[in-house]
PDB file of C-alpha atoms in Angstrom:
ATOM      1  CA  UNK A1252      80.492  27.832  32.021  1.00 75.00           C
ATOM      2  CA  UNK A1253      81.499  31.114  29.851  1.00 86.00           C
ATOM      3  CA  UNK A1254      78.144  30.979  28.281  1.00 88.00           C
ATOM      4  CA  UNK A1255      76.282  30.583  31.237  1.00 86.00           C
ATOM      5  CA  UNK A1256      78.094  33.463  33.007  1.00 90.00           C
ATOM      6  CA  UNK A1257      77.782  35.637  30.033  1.00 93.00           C
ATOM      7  CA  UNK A1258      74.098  34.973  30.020  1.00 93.00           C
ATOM      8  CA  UNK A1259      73.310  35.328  33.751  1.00 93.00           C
ATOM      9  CA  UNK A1260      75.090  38.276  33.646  1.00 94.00           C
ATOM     10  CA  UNK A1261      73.268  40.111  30.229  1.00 96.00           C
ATOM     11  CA  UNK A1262      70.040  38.989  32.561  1.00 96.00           C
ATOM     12  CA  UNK A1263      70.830  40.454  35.514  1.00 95.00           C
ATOM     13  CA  UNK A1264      72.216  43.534  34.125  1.00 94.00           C
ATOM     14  CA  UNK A1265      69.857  44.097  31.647  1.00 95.00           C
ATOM     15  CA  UNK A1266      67.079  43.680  34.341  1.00 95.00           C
ATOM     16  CA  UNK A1267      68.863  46.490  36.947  1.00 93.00           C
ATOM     17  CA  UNK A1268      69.429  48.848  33.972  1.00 93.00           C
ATOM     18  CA  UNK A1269      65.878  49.207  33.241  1.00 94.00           C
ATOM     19  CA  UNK A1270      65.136  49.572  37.007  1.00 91.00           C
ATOM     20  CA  UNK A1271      67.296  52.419  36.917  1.00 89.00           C
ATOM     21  CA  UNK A1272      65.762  53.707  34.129  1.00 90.00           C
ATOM     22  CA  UNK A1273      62.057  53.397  35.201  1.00 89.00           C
ATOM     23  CA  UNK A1274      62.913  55.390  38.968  1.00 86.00           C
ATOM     24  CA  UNK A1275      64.641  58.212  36.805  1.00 85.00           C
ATOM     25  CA  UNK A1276      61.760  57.931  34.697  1.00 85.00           C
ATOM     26  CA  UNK A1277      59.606  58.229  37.487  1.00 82.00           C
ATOM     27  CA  UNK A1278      61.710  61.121  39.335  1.00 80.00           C
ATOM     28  CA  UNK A1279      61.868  63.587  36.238  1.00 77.00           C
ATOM     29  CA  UNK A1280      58.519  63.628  36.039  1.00 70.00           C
ATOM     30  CA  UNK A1281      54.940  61.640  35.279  1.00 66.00           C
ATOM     31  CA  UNK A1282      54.047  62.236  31.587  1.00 72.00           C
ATOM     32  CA  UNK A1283      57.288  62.798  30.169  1.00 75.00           C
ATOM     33  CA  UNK A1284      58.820  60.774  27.099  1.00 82.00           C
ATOM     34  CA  UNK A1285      61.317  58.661  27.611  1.00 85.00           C
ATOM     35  CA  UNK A1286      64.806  60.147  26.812  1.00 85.00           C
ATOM     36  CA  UNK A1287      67.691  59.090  25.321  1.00 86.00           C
ATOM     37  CA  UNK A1288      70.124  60.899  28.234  1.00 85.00           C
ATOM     38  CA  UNK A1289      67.642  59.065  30.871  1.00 86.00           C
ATOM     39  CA  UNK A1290      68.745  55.768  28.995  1.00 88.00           C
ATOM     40  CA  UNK A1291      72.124  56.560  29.533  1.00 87.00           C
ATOM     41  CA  UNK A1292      72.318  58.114  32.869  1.00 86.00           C
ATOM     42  CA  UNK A1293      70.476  54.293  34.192  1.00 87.00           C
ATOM     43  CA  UNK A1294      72.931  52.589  31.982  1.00 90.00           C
ATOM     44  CA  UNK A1295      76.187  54.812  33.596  1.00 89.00           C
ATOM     45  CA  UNK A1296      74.331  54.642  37.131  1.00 86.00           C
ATOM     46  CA  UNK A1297      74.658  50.751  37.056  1.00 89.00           C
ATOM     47  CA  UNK A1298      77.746  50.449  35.753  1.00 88.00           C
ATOM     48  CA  UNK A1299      79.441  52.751  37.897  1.00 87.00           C
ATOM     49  CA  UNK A1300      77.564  51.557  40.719  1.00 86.00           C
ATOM     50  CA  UNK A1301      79.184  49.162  43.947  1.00 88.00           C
ATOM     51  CA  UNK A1302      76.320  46.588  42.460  1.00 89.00           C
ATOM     52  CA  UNK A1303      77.945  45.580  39.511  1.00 90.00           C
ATOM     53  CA  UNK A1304      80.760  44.240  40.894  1.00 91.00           C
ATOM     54  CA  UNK A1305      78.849  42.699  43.369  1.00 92.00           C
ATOM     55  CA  UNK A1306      76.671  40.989  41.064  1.00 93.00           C
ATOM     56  CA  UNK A1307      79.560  39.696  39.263  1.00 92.00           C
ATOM     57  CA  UNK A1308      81.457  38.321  42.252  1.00 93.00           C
ATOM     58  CA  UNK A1309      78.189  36.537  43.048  1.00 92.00           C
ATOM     59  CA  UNK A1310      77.795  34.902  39.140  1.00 91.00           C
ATOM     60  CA  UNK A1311      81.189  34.029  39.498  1.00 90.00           C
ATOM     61  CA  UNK A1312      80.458  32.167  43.170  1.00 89.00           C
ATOM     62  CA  UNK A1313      77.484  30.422  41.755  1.00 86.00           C
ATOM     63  CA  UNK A1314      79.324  29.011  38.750  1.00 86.00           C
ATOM     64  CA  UNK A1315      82.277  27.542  41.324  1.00 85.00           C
ATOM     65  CA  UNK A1316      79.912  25.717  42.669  1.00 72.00           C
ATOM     66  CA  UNK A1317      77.700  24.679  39.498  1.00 70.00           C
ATOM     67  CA  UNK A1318      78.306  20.763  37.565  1.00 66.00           C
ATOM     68  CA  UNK A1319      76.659  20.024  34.863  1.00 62.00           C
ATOM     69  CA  UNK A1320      74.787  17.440  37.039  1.00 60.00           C
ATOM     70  CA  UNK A1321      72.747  20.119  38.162  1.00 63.00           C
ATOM     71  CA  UNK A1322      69.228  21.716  36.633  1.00 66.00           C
ATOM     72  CA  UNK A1323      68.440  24.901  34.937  1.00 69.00           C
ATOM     73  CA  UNK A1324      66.647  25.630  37.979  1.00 83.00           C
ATOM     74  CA  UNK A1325      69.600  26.384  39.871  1.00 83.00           C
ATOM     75  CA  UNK A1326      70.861  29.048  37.611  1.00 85.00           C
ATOM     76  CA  UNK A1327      67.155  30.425  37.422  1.00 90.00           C
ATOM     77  CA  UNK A1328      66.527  30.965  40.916  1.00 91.00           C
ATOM     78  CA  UNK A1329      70.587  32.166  41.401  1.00 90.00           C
ATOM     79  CA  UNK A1330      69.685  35.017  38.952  1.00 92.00           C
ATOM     80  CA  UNK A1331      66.075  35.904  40.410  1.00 95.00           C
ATOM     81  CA  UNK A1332      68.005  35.796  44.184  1.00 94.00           C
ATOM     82  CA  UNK A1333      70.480  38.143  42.958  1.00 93.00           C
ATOM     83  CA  UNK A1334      68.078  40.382  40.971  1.00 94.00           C
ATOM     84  CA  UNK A1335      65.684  40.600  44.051  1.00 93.00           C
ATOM     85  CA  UNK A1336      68.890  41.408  46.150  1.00 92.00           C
ATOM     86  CA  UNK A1337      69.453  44.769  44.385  1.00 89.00           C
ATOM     87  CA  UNK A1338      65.476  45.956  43.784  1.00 86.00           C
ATOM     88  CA  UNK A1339      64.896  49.425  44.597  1.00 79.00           C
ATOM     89  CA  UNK A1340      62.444  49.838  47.343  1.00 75.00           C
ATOM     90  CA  UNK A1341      59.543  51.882  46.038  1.00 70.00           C
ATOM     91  CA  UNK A1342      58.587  53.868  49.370  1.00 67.00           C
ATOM     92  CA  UNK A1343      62.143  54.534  50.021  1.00 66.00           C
ATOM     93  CA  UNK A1344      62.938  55.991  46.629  1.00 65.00           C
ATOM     94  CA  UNK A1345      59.457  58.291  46.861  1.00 64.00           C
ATOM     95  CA  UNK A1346      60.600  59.310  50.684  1.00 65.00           C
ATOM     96  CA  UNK A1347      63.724  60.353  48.930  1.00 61.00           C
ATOM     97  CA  UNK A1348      62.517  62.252  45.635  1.00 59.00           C
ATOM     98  CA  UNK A1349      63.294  65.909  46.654  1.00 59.00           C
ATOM     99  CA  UNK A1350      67.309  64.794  47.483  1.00 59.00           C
ATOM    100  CA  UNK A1351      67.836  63.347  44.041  1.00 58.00           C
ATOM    101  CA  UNK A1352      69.645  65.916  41.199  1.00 57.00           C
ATOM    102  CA  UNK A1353      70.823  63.432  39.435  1.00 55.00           C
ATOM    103  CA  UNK A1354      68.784  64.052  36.074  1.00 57.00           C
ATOM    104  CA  UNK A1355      69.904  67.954  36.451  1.00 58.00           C
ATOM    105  CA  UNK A1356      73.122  67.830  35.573  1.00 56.00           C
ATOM    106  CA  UNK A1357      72.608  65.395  32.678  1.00 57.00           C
ATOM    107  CA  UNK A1358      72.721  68.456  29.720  1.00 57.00           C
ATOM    108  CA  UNK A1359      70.630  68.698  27.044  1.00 59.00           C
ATOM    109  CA  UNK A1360      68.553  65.472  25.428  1.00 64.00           C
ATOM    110  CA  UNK A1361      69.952  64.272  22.241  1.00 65.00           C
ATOM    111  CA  UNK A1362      67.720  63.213  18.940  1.00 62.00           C
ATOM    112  CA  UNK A1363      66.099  59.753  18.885  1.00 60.00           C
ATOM    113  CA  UNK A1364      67.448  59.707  15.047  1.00 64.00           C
ATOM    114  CA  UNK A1365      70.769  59.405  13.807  1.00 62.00           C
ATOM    115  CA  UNK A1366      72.568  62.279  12.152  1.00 61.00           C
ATOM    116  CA  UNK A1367      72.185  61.781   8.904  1.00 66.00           C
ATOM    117  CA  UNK A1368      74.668  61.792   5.767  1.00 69.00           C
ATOM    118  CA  UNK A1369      75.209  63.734   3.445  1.00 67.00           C
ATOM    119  CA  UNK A1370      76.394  61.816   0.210  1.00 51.00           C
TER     120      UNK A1370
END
């Protein structure tokens, strides 16, 4: 059951992350790269977010009630319910554009490439 939990879980966060990542994508702007402080601020936005704890309440209430008896289809359609329980809805985000700030107050952009080292 840990490895099942562990696994729905890397799935369903993994798949909100990048969400969050694609609408501040979208907000800061059509055309520009993809940052690295974009990356983060999706990745901080989740976790700090109500959701995650949600979402792993609800793997844990799903595994309670999992045997080994049952398919992987259970645990499939579990993670797609809970994934389609936290989309983002498209024309409510758009409505909303001009209230978010959020990429603002972010700071500067950091370098794609590591520091390097001087030997």
């Amino acid at each position: 059951a840990v490895v099942l939990r562990l696994l729905m879980t890397y799935i369903i966060d993994l798949t909100l992350i990048l969400q969050n990542i694609f609408w501040l994508q979208a907000l800061s702007g059509y055309g520009q790269p993809l940052s690295r402080r974009i990356i983060k601020a999706g990745a901080r936005a989740y976790y700090e977010s109500n959701t995650k704890q949600t979402i792993s309440f609800r793997i844990d209430k799903h595994l309670e009630g999992v045997s080994f008896n049952v398919g992987p289809d259970s645990t499939l359609n579990a993670i797609v319910d809970l994934i389609e329980s936290c989309i983002i809805d498209s024309a409510e985000i758009l409505e909303q554009r001009s209230n978010f700030t959020v990429l603002e107050n972010l700071g500067d952009d950091e370098a794609w490439e590591p520091p390097r080292q001087d030997d």
